[in-house]
Coordinates of C-alpha atoms and ligand atoms in Angstrom, one line a residue:
I1 CA 5.5 -17.3 -42.9
V2 CA 4.3 -19.4 -40.0
E3 CA 6.9 -18.2 -37.7
H4 CA 5.5 -14.7 -37.9
F5 CA 2.0 -15.8 -37.1
V6 CA 3.1 -16.9 -33.7
T7 CA -0.3 -16.5 -32.4
I8 CA -3.6 -15.7 -34.0
Q9 CA -3.1 -12.2 -32.9
L10 CA -2.8 -11.1 -36.5
F11 CA -6.4 -11.8 -37.0
R12 CA -7.3 -9.4 -34.3
L13 CA -5.2 -6.5 -35.6
K14 CA -7.0 -3.9 -37.6
K15 CA -3.9 -2.4 -39.0
F16 CA -0.9 -4.2 -40.5
N17 CA 1.7 -1.5 -40.4
K18 CA 3.5 -2.8 -43.4
W19 CA 5.0 -5.8 -41.6
E20 CA 4.7 -7.6 -44.9
V21 CA 7.3 -5.4 -46.4
Q22 CA 9.7 -6.5 -43.7
V23 CA 9.0 -10.1 -44.1
M24 CA 8.4 -10.8 -47.7
N25 CA 10.9 -11.2 -50.4
K26 CA 10.6 -9.4 -53.7
Q27 CA 8.6 -12.1 -55.4
E28 CA 6.2 -12.4 -52.5
R29 CA 5.7 -8.7 -52.4
S30 CA 4.7 -8.6 -56.0
T31 CA 2.4 -11.6 -55.6
I32 CA 0.8 -10.5 -52.3
T33 CA -0.4 -7.0 -52.7
D34 CA -3.4 -6.9 -50.4
L35 CA -3.6 -8.9 -47.1
G36 CA -7.3 -8.5 -47.2
K37 CA -7.5 -10.8 -50.1
C38 CA -5.3 -13.5 -48.5
N39 CA -6.8 -16.7 -47.2
F40 CA -5.3 -17.6 -43.9
R41 CA -7.4 -20.7 -43.3
D42 CA -4.5 -23.1 -43.5
V43 CA -2.4 -21.1 -41.1
C44 CA -5.4 -20.9 -38.7
S45 CA -6.0 -24.6 -38.9
Y46 CA -2.3 -25.3 -38.4
F47 CA -2.5 -23.5 -35.1
Q48 CA -5.8 -25.1 -34.2
Q49 CA -4.3 -28.5 -34.9
K50 CA -1.2 -27.7 -32.7
S51 CA -3.5 -26.6 -29.9
E52 CA -5.6 -29.8 -30.2
E53 CA -2.4 -31.9 -30.1
R54 CA -1.4 -30.1 -27.0
K55 CA -4.7 -30.8 -25.4
A56 CA -4.7 -34.4 -26.4
R57 CA -1.3 -35.2 -24.7
S58 CA -1.3 -38.2 -22.5
K59 CA -0.7 -38.0 -18.7
E60 CA 2.8 -39.4 -19.2
E61 CA 3.6 -36.8 -21.9
K62 CA 2.5 -34.1 -19.6
Q63 CA 4.6 -35.5 -16.8
E64 CA 7.6 -35.7 -19.1
E65 CA 7.2 -32.1 -20.2
K66 CA 6.8 -30.9 -16.6
K67 CA 10.1 -32.6 -15.7
K68 CA 11.9 -31.1 -18.7
N69 CA 10.5 -27.7 -17.7
E70 CA 11.7 -28.1 -14.1
A71 CA 15.1 -29.1 -15.3
L72 CA 15.2 -26.0 -17.5
I73 CA 14.3 -23.8 -14.5
E74 CA 16.9 -25.6 -12.4
E75 CA 19.6 -24.9 -15.0
F76 CA 18.7 -21.3 -16.2
G77 CA 16.3 -20.0 -13.5
F78 CA 18.8 -19.2 -10.7
C79 CA 21.9 -17.2 -10.2
D80 CA 24.5 -16.7 -7.5
W81 CA 24.2 -13.1 -6.2
D82 CA 26.4 -11.9 -3.4
G83 CA 26.7 -15.5 -2.2
H84 CA 22.9 -16.2 -2.3
R85 CA 21.2 -18.4 -4.7
E86 CA 18.5 -16.2 -6.2
K87 CA 15.6 -16.9 -8.5
I88 CA 15.8 -15.2 -11.9
G89 CA 12.6 -13.4 -13.1
N90 CA 11.7 -13.7 -16.8
F91 CA 14.6 -15.8 -18.1
R92 CA 12.7 -16.9 -21.2
L93 CA 12.8 -14.6 -24.3
E94 CA 9.7 -13.8 -26.2
P95 CA 9.5 -15.5 -29.5
P96 CA 9.2 -13.2 -32.6
G97 CA 5.7 -11.9 -33.2
L98 CA 3.7 -8.9 -34.0
F99 CA 3.9 -5.9 -31.7
R100 CA 0.5 -4.9 -30.2
G101 CA 1.1 -1.9 -27.9
R102 CA -1.7 -0.3 -26.0
G103 CA -4.5 1.6 -27.4
N104 CA -4.1 2.8 -31.0
H105 CA -0.4 2.5 -30.9
P106 CA 1.2 3.8 -34.1
K107 CA 3.7 0.8 -34.1
M108 CA 0.9 -1.8 -33.7
G109 CA 1.5 -4.7 -36.1
K110 CA 5.3 -4.1 -36.5
L111 CA 7.4 -7.2 -36.5
K112 CA 9.3 -8.1 -33.3
K113 CA 12.4 -9.9 -34.5
R114 CA 13.9 -13.0 -33.0
I115 CA 16.6 -12.3 -30.4
I116 CA 19.9 -14.1 -31.1
P117 CA 23.0 -14.4 -28.9
E118 CA 24.7 -11.7 -30.9
N119 CA 22.1 -9.2 -29.6
I120 CA 22.7 -10.1 -26.0
T121 CA 24.8 -8.4 -23.3
I122 CA 25.6 -10.5 -20.3
N123 CA 26.4 -8.9 -16.9
C124 CA 28.2 -11.0 -14.2
S125 CA 31.1 -10.8 -11.9
K126 CA 34.6 -11.0 -13.4
N127 CA 35.5 -14.2 -11.5
S128 CA 32.3 -16.0 -12.1
K129 CA 31.5 -18.8 -14.5
I130 CA 30.4 -16.9 -17.6
P131 CA 27.4 -18.5 -19.3
K132 CA 28.3 -20.0 -22.7
P133 CA 26.5 -18.9 -25.8
P134 CA 24.9 -21.6 -28.0
A135 CA 27.3 -23.3 -30.3
G136 CA 28.4 -21.2 -33.2
H137 CA 27.3 -18.0 -31.6
K138 CA 28.9 -15.2 -29.6
W139 CA 27.4 -12.8 -27.1
K140 CA 27.3 -9.2 -28.1
E141 CA 29.2 -8.3 -24.9
V142 CA 30.1 -9.6 -21.5
R143 CA 30.4 -6.8 -18.9
H144 CA 31.0 -6.6 -15.2
D145 CA 29.0 -3.6 -14.0
N146 CA 28.2 -3.7 -10.3
A147 CA 26.1 -0.6 -10.4
V148 CA 23.2 -2.2 -12.3
T149 CA 20.8 -4.9 -11.3
W150 CA 20.2 -6.7 -14.6
L151 CA 21.8 -9.9 -15.7
V152 CA 21.1 -9.8 -19.4
S153 CA 20.1 -6.9 -21.7
W154 CA 19.2 -6.3 -25.3
T155 CA 17.5 -3.7 -27.4
E156 CA 14.2 -4.7 -29.0
N157 CA 13.7 -3.5 -32.6
V158 CA 10.2 -2.1 -32.5
Q159 CA 10.5 0.8 -30.1
N160 CA 14.3 0.6 -29.6
Q161 CA 13.8 0.1 -25.9
N162 CA 16.3 -1.7 -23.7
K163 CA 15.0 -5.0 -22.3
Y164 CA 16.4 -6.7 -19.3
I165 CA 16.4 -10.0 -17.5
M166 CA 16.5 -9.4 -13.8
L167 CA 15.9 -11.2 -10.5
N168 CA 12.5 -12.5 -9.6
P169 CA 10.4 -10.0 -7.6
S170 CA 10.6 -12.2 -4.6
S171 CA 14.4 -11.8 -4.4
R172 CA 16.2 -9.9 -1.7
V173 CA 17.4 -7.0 -3.9
K174 CA 14.0 -6.5 -5.5
G175 CA 12.3 -6.7 -2.2
E176 CA 14.7 -4.1 -0.7
K177 CA 14.1 -1.8 -3.7
D178 CA 10.3 -2.2 -3.3
W179 CA 10.6 -1.5 0.4
Q180 CA 12.7 1.6 -0.2
K181 CA 10.2 2.9 -2.7
Y182 CA 7.4 2.8 0.0
E183 CA 9.7 4.3 2.6
V184 CA 10.3 7.3 0.3
A185 CA 6.6 7.7 -0.1
R186 CA 6.1 7.5 3.7
N187 CA 8.8 10.1 4.0
L188 CA 6.8 12.4 1.7
K189 CA 4.1 12.3 4.3
S190 CA 6.2 14.4 6.7
K191 CA 7.3 16.8 4.0
V192 CA 4.2 17.3 2.0
D193 CA 2.8 20.2 4.1
R194 CA 5.9 22.2 3.5
I195 CA 6.0 21.4 -0.2
R196 CA 2.4 22.5 -0.5
E197 CA 3.1 25.8 1.3
D198 CA 5.9 26.4 -1.1
Y199 CA 4.0 25.8 -4.3
M200 CA 1.0 27.8 -3.0
R201 CA 3.4 30.8 -2.5
D202 CA 5.0 30.1 -5.9
L203 CA 1.6 30.3 -7.7
K204 CA 2.0 34.1 -7.4
S205 CA 5.7 34.3 -8.3
D206 CA 7.0 37.0 -10.6
E207 CA 9.0 34.5 -12.4
M208 CA 7.0 32.7 -15.1
M209 CA 9.0 29.4 -14.9
V210 CA 8.4 29.3 -11.1
R211 CA 4.7 29.9 -11.6
Q212 CA 4.4 27.2 -14.2
R213 CA 6.3 24.8 -11.9
A214 CA 3.9 25.6 -9.1
V215 CA 0.9 24.8 -11.2
A216 CA 2.5 21.6 -12.5
L217 CA 3.2 20.5 -8.9
Y218 CA -0.3 21.3 -7.9
F219 CA -1.6 19.0 -10.7
I220 CA 0.9 16.2 -9.7
D221 CA -0.1 16.5 -6.0
K222 CA -3.9 16.9 -6.5
L223 CA -4.5 14.8 -9.6
A224 CA -1.7 12.3 -9.4
L225 CA -0.7 13.2 -13.0
R226 CA 2.5 11.7 -14.3
A227 CA 5.5 14.1 -14.8
G228 CA 5.9 13.5 -18.5
N229 CA 6.6 10.8 -21.0
E230 CA 10.3 11.0 -21.6
K231 CA 11.2 7.5 -22.6
E232 CA 8.0 5.7 -22.8
D233 CA 6.6 5.4 -26.2
G234 CA 9.4 7.2 -28.0
E235 CA 8.4 9.9 -30.4
S236 CA 5.7 7.8 -32.0
A237 CA 2.7 7.6 -29.7
D238 CA 1.2 11.0 -29.0
T239 CA 0.9 10.5 -25.2
V240 CA 1.6 13.2 -22.7
G241 CA 2.2 13.8 -19.0
C242 CA 2.0 16.9 -16.9
C243 CA 5.0 18.8 -18.3
S244 CA 4.2 18.0 -21.9
L245 CA 0.5 19.0 -21.7
R246 CA -0.5 21.2 -24.6
C247 CA -3.1 24.0 -24.6
E248 CA -5.5 21.8 -26.6
H249 CA -5.6 19.3 -23.7
I250 CA -7.4 21.6 -21.3
K251 CA -10.5 23.7 -21.4
L252 CA -11.0 26.4 -18.9
H253 CA -14.5 27.0 -17.5
K254 CA -15.0 29.9 -15.2
H255 CA -18.4 28.3 -14.2
L256 CA -19.6 24.9 -15.1
D257 CA -22.4 22.8 -13.6
G258 CA -22.8 25.2 -10.7
K259 CA -19.1 25.1 -9.8
D260 CA -16.4 27.7 -10.3
F261 CA -13.0 27.5 -11.9
I262 CA -13.2 24.1 -13.6
V263 CA -10.4 22.6 -15.7
E264 CA -11.5 20.0 -18.2
F265 CA -8.7 17.7 -19.0
D266 CA -8.7 15.5 -22.1
F267 CA -5.5 13.8 -23.3
L268 CA -3.9 10.4 -23.9
G269 CA -1.6 9.5 -21.0
K270 CA 0.7 6.5 -20.5
D271 CA 0.0 3.5 -22.7
S272 CA -2.5 5.6 -24.7
I273 CA -5.0 5.5 -21.9
R274 CA -7.3 8.5 -22.1
Y275 CA -7.4 10.9 -19.2
Y276 CA -10.6 12.8 -19.0
N277 CA -11.5 14.7 -15.9
K278 CA -13.3 17.9 -14.9
V279 CA -11.8 19.3 -11.8
P280 CA -12.4 22.4 -9.7
V281 CA -9.1 24.1 -9.0
L282 CA -8.0 27.0 -6.8
K283 CA -8.8 30.5 -8.2
Q284 CA -5.1 31.3 -8.4
V285 CA -4.4 28.1 -10.4
F286 CA -7.1 29.0 -12.8
K287 CA -5.9 32.5 -13.2
N288 CA -2.4 31.2 -14.0
L289 CA -3.8 28.7 -16.6
V290 CA -5.5 31.6 -18.3
L291 CA -2.2 33.4 -18.3
F292 CA -0.3 30.4 -19.6
T293 CA -2.7 29.9 -22.5
E294 CA -2.8 33.5 -23.6
N295 CA -1.8 34.1 -27.2
K296 CA -1.1 30.4 -27.7
E297 CA -2.6 27.9 -30.1
G298 CA -3.8 24.4 -29.3
P299 CA -0.6 22.6 -30.2
D300 CA 1.5 24.9 -28.1
D301 CA 3.0 23.7 -24.8
L302 CA 1.0 24.7 -21.8
F303 CA 4.1 24.9 -19.6
D304 CA 6.5 26.3 -22.1
R305 CA 9.1 27.1 -19.5
L306 CA 9.2 23.7 -18.0
N307 CA 10.3 20.2 -19.0
T308 CA 10.3 16.8 -17.3
S309 CA 13.9 16.9 -16.4
T310 CA 13.9 20.3 -14.8
L311 CA 10.8 19.4 -12.9
N312 CA 12.3 16.2 -11.6
K313 CA 15.5 18.0 -10.6
Y314 CA 13.4 20.4 -8.6
L315 CA 11.5 17.6 -7.0
N316 CA 14.7 15.9 -6.0
S317 CA 15.9 19.2 -4.4
L318 CA 12.8 19.2 -2.2
M319 CA 13.3 15.7 -0.9
D320 CA 15.8 12.9 -1.6
G321 CA 14.3 10.5 -4.2
L322 CA 11.2 12.6 -4.8
T323 CA 9.6 12.2 -8.2
A324 CA 6.0 12.6 -9.5
K325 CA 5.6 8.9 -9.1
V326 CA 6.3 9.3 -5.4
F327 CA 3.3 11.6 -5.1
R328 CA 1.2 8.9 -6.8
T329 CA 2.5 6.2 -4.5
Y330 CA 2.0 8.4 -1.4
N331 CA -1.5 9.5 -2.4
A332 CA -2.5 6.0 -3.5
S333 CA -1.3 4.4 -0.3
I334 CA -2.8 7.0 2.0
T335 CA -6.1 6.9 0.1
L336 CA -6.2 3.1 0.5
L337 CA -5.5 3.4 4.2
N338 CA -8.2 6.0 4.7
Q339 CA -10.7 4.2 2.6
L340 CA -10.1 1.0 4.5
L341 CA -10.7 2.8 7.8
E342 CA -13.8 4.3 6.5
L343 CA -15.3 1.3 4.7
T344 CA -14.4 -1.7 6.9
D345 CA -17.2 -2.6 9.3
P346 CA -15.4 -4.3 12.2
D347 CA -18.7 -5.9 13.4
D348 CA -19.4 -7.6 10.1
E349 CA -18.0 -11.1 10.4
N350 CA -18.6 -11.9 6.8
V351 CA -15.3 -12.3 4.9
A352 CA -17.1 -11.6 1.5
S353 CA -18.2 -8.2 2.7
K354 CA -14.8 -7.5 4.1
I355 CA -13.3 -8.2 0.6
L356 CA -15.9 -5.9 -0.9
S357 CA -14.8 -3.1 1.3
Y358 CA -11.2 -3.9 0.4
N359 CA -11.9 -3.9 -3.3
R360 CA -13.8 -0.7 -3.0
A361 CA -10.9 1.0 -1.3
N362 CA -8.6 -0.4 -4.0
R363 CA -11.0 1.0 -6.6
A364 CA -11.0 4.4 -5.2
V365 CA -7.2 4.3 -5.7
A366 CA -7.5 3.0 -9.2
V367 CA -9.9 5.8 -10.1
L368 CA -7.5 8.3 -8.7
C369 CA -4.6 6.8 -10.8
N370 CA -6.8 6.6 -13.9
H371 CA -6.3 2.9 -14.2
Q372 CA -9.2 2.1 -16.5
R373 CA -9.9 -0.9 -18.7
A374 CA -12.4 -1.7 -21.3
A375 CA -15.3 -3.7 -19.9
P376 CA -14.5 -7.4 -20.5
K377 CA -16.0 -8.6 -23.8
N378 CA -18.5 -11.0 -22.3
F379 CA -19.1 -8.9 -19.2
S380 CA -22.9 -9.0 -19.5
E381 CA -22.9 -12.7 -20.0
Q382 CA -20.8 -13.2 -16.9
M383 CA -23.1 -10.8 -15.0
G384 CA -26.2 -12.7 -16.4
R385 CA -24.8 -16.0 -15.1
M386 CA -24.2 -14.5 -11.7
N387 CA -27.7 -13.1 -11.5
E388 CA -29.1 -16.5 -12.5
K389 CA -27.2 -18.0 -9.6
I390 CA -28.6 -15.4 -7.3
E391 CA -32.1 -16.0 -8.5
K392 CA -31.7 -19.7 -8.0
K393 CA -30.4 -19.2 -4.5
Q394 CA -33.4 -17.0 -3.8
R395 CA -35.8 -19.7 -5.0
D396 CA -33.9 -22.3 -2.8
I397 CA -34.4 -20.0 0.2
Q398 CA -38.1 -19.7 -0.5
D399 CA -38.4 -23.5 -0.7
A400 CA -36.3 -24.0 2.4
K401 CA -38.5 -21.5 4.3
Q402 CA -41.6 -23.5 3.3
E403 CA -40.0 -26.7 4.6
T404 CA -39.1 -24.9 7.8
K405 CA -42.6 -23.8 8.2
S406 CA -44.1 -27.2 7.9
A407 CA -41.4 -28.7 10.1
K408 CA -42.3 -26.1 12.7
S409 CA -45.9 -27.0 12.6
D410 CA -45.1 -30.7 12.7
Y411 CA -43.1 -30.0 15.9
K412 CA -45.9 -28.0 17.4
H413 CA -48.2 -31.0 17.0
N414 CA -45.7 -33.5 18.1
K415 CA -43.1 -32.3 20.5
S416 CA -40.8 -35.3 20.0
E417 CA -37.0 -34.9 19.9
A418 CA -36.8 -36.1 16.3
K419 CA -39.3 -33.5 15.2
R420 CA -37.4 -30.8 17.1
K421 CA -34.2 -31.9 15.4
A422 CA -35.8 -31.9 12.0
Y423 CA -37.1 -28.3 12.6
E424 CA -33.7 -27.1 13.8
G425 CA -32.0 -28.7 10.8
K426 CA -34.4 -26.8 8.4
K427 CA -33.8 -23.5 10.1
K428 CA -30.0 -24.0 9.8
K429 CA -30.4 -24.8 6.1
V430 CA -32.2 -21.4 5.6
E431 CA -29.4 -19.6 7.4
R432 CA -26.8 -21.3 5.4
L433 CA -28.5 -20.5 2.1
Q434 CA -28.9 -16.9 3.2
E435 CA -25.2 -16.6 3.9
Q436 CA -24.5 -18.0 0.5
L437 CA -26.9 -15.5 -1.0
I438 CA -25.2 -12.6 0.6
K439 CA -21.9 -13.9 -0.6
L440 CA -23.2 -14.1 -4.2
E441 CA -24.7 -10.7 -4.0
V442 CA -21.5 -9.2 -2.7
Q443 CA -19.6 -10.8 -5.4
A444 CA -22.0 -9.5 -8.0
T445 CA -21.8 -6.0 -6.7
D446 CA -18.0 -6.3 -6.7
K447 CA -18.0 -7.4 -10.3
E448 CA -20.4 -4.8 -11.4
E449 CA -18.4 -2.0 -9.8
N450 CA -15.2 -3.4 -11.2
K451 CA -16.5 -3.4 -14.8
E452 CA -14.2 -0.6 -16.1
I453 CA -11.5 -0.5 -13.5
A454 CA -8.2 -2.3 -13.4
L455 CA -7.0 -3.0 -9.9
G456 CA -3.9 -4.9 -10.7
T457 CA -1.6 -1.9 -11.6
S458 CA -2.1 0.1 -8.5
K459 CA -1.9 -3.1 -6.3
L460 CA 1.4 -4.0 -7.9
N461 CA 3.0 -0.6 -8.2
Y462 CA 1.4 2.1 -5.9
L463 CA 0.0 0.6 -2.8
D464 CA 2.3 -0.1 0.1
P465 CA 1.7 -3.8 0.6
R466 CA 2.1 -3.5 4.4
I467 CA -1.3 -1.7 4.5
T468 CA -3.0 -4.7 2.9
V469 CA -1.1 -7.2 5.0
A470 CA -1.9 -5.4 8.3
W471 CA -5.6 -5.1 7.3
C472 CA -5.8 -8.8 6.5
K473 CA -4.2 -9.7 9.8
K474 CA -6.4 -7.3 11.8
Y475 CA -9.6 -8.7 10.3
S476 CA -8.6 -12.3 9.9
V477 CA -8.9 -12.2 6.1
P478 CA -6.6 -14.7 4.4
I479 CA -4.0 -12.9 2.4
E480 CA -4.9 -15.0 -0.7
K481 CA -8.2 -13.1 -0.9
C482 CA -6.3 -9.9 -1.7
Y483 CA -3.2 -11.1 -3.4
N484 CA -2.8 -13.8 -6.0
K485 CA 0.4 -15.9 -6.3
T486 CA 2.4 -13.4 -8.3
Q487 CA 1.5 -10.6 -5.9
R488 CA 2.3 -12.8 -2.9
D489 CA 5.7 -13.5 -4.3
K490 CA 6.4 -9.9 -5.0
F491 CA 5.3 -8.8 -1.5
A492 CA 6.9 -11.6 0.4
W493 CA 8.9 -9.0 2.2
A494 CA 5.8 -7.3 3.5
I495 CA 3.9 -10.5 4.3
A496 CA 6.8 -11.7 6.4
M497 CA 7.5 -8.6 8.4
V498 CA 4.2 -6.9 9.3
D499 CA 1.9 -7.2 12.3
D500 CA -1.6 -5.7 12.4
T501 CA -0.8 -2.2 13.4
Y502 CA 1.1 -0.8 10.5
V503 CA 0.9 2.9 10.1
F504 CA 1.7 4.3 6.7
Ligands
NAG601 C1 20.4 -9.0 -33.6 O1 21.6 -9.1 -34.3 C2 21.5 -9.3 -35.7 C3 22.9 -9.5 -36.2 O2 23.8 -8.6 -35.7 C4 20.8 -8.1 -36.3 O3 20.7 -8.3 -37.7 C5 19.4 -7.9 -35.7 O4 18.8 -6.8 -36.2 C6 19.5 -7.9 -34.2 N1 18.2 -8.0 -33.6 C7 17.7 -7.0 -32.9 C8 16.3 -7.2 -32.3 O5 18.3 -6.0 -32.6
NAG602 C1 26.4 -7.2 -12.8 O1 27.7 -7.6 -12.5 C2 28.3 -7.1 -11.3 C3 29.6 -7.8 -11.1 O2 30.5 -7.5 -12.2 C4 27.5 -7.5 -10.1 O3 28.0 -6.9 -8.9 C5 26.1 -7.0 -10.4 O4 25.3 -7.3 -9.3 C6 25.6 -7.6 -11.7 N1 24.3 -7.5 -11.8 C7 23.7 -8.6 -11.8 C8 22.3 -8.5 -12.0 O5 24.3 -9.6 -11.6
NAG603 C1 -4.9 12.6 -3.2 O1 -5.6 12.9 -4.4 C2 -6.9 13.4 -4.2 C3 -7.6 13.5 -5.5 O2 -7.0 14.3 -6.4 C4 -6.8 14.8 -3.5 O3 -8.1 15.3 -3.4 C5 -6.2 14.5 -2.1 O4 -6.0 15.8 -1.5 C6 -4.9 13.8 -2.2 N1 -4.6 13.3 -0.9 C7 -3.5 13.4 -0.3 C8 -3.4 12.9 1.1 O5 -2.5 13.8 -0.9
NAG604 C1 14.9 21.4 -20.1 O1 15.0 22.7 -19.8 C2 16.3 23.1 -19.3 C3 16.3 24.5 -18.8 O2 15.5 25.3 -19.6 C4 17.3 22.9 -20.5 O3 18.6 23.2 -20.1 C5 17.2 21.4 -20.9 O4 18.0 21.2 -22.1 C6 15.8 21.0 -21.2 N1 15.8 19.6 -21.4 C7 15.1 19.0 -22.4 C8 15.2 17.5 -22.4 O5 14.5 19.6 -23.1
NAG605 C1 -15.9 -15.2 -21.0 O1 -15.8 -15.3 -19.6 C2 -15.3 -16.5 -19.0 C3 -15.2 -16.4 -17.5 O2 -16.5 -16.4 -17.0 C4 -13.9 -16.8 -19.6 O3 -13.4 -18.0 -19.1 C5 -14.0 -16.8 -21.1 O4 -12.7 -17.0 -21.6 C6 -14.6 -15.5 -21.6 N1 -14.9 -15.7 -23.1 C7 -14.5 -14.7 -23.9 C8 -14.8 -15.0 -25.4 O5 -13.9 -13.7 -23.6
NAG606 C1 -44.1 -38.1 17.0 O1 -43.1 -38.3 16.1 C2 -42.2 -39.4 16.3 C3 -41.0 -39.3 15.4 O2 -41.3 -38.8 14.1 C4 -43.0 -40.6 16.1 O3 -42.3 -41.8 16.4 C5 -44.2 -40.6 17.1 O4 -45.1 -41.7 16.8 C6 -45.1 -39.3 16.9 N1 -46.1 -39.2 18.0 C7 -47.3 -38.9 17.7 C8 -48.2 -38.8 18.9 O5 -47.7 -38.8 16.5
NAG607 C1 -2.4 -11.9 -10.5 O1 -3.1 -10.7 -10.8 C2 -2.4 -9.9 -11.8 C3 -3.1 -8.5 -11.8 O2 -4.5 -8.6 -11.6 C4 -2.4 -10.6 -13.1 O3 -1.7 -9.8 -14.1 C5 -1.6 -11.9 -12.9 O4 -1.6 -12.6 -14.1 C6 -2.2 -12.7 -11.8 N1 -1.3 -13.8 -11.5 C7 -1.8 -15.0 -11.2 C8 -0.8 -16.1 -11.0 O5 -3.0 -15.3 -11.2

């Protein structure tokens, strides 16, 4: 049973989803009928002991382990790709465990099985050295498909999704793909006026399908909604995107809070994140929505003449490579750029306030993309600690000011060089402390504003990194302040090629 308690995650799950039926044999099933009555103390202490043992390792043991790890990476962490040695991304498989999923995922608690060589498909060139499976095992398949970019694939058993081992984000192919993605988004910039004209006209089309398509496009453009949820959570999680919206997901208010034509959205989007928003829309859009919901019940499709694949086909006919995601990327990037222009004070030399401006711009994008998170568990403690630091700094400043005052009066009474120096020194100290205070206050503001917003997703997936890199160069902000190691690896291509005048 220990293998299935890979982490203590079980104790955090509220729902067990019948994993026990999958794992237990007949006799165990008849003995253990209610997990709530089980005592897991031994399992828990087993893991605590393991963790203590790990912490107590000697320096030599740690060194030894590090060496072994490096040897592993050397052996399995690289491949030969078009004559280049490239780093492989996630070449370690996850051990078996319990599936968590996001939100209240219906498959939460299901058992993720151990992956064995018989589950694995290998992709490599015909004439290459094909990796050997562990003794006594066989690969499921070895194929030579030069139209895909994965090296290894398998199907996981919880959601039946394909999983892949690919190259590291810093590799040439990945960098090129990333670059292409942002080039497509930049390309949209020159096409978007025409696309908007078209859907504005189509809002009044005689053909119902065209009208629905126009409203869906309007949502995708103005609200950065996703197109749909074709392959994401399978049929299990009840999450929707633009095309799969149902009548029950919107409420129409002709007037609300002093505004006209308000649509109130409330649905679960990707990863079961709730999308809730009240937005004023064009009168014609509102009229259409009234029309689309006429004679329908809550569970009926809002866009009954539309599906994700027809919408995506249409998008692609408007521009090569255009998808709903490109609208998100385009809007996210252009919003970041505009916000940076608006929020950066070129005269403010303070790096901390520059970062605050950057994070605020990034937050505007995250809000647009609906990248929320639950406030961290000990958020108020963390905030409390920061405020204590600020108060201490304020007291230090008061003290230092007092000292400056007496040093000044000393100097007044005795104009010696030593007294002058002492006075100057105290003044400097006050300035230094005040700078530190500003820095702390800025960090606290940043933290407070970031309470329920996740910046990582938009940074990694929607924001053209060249905007960030150029901004950093222009204002002499070290790139490490905006990107951590993972992000710097992924955006190596942008960090290498950009000067400080990038225009999205
Ligand atoms: C891996 O292969 C074995 C044997 O063919 C099979 O029983 C198991 O379900 C497979 N695992 C997954 C995750 O598909
Ligand atoms: C899959 O194999 C083909 C060669 O058969 C190769 O061109 C392609 O790049 C491979 N994909 C990877 C990730 O190696
Ligand atoms: C981006 O989205 C916002 C918010 O929905 C919208 O108001 C704005 O017009 C969009 N901007 C661009 C340039 O598409
Ligand atoms: C989407 O709609 C088109 C046209 O109505 C239809 O041919 C297609 O089968 C639909 N696709 C799906 C996945 O429902
Ligand atoms: C609380 O926050 C600190 C960071 O200040 C973090 O290291 C710690 O793991 C958090 N504790 C819990 C229980 O989340
Ligand atoms: C002024 O201060 C200096 C240095 O602290 C000291 O050596 C000197 O005696 C003082 N002069 C008077 C007049 O107090
Ligand atoms: C970098 O930030 C991302 C997103 O905020 C996070 O998921 C990742 O673990 C971080 N990586 C490192 C090396 O800190």
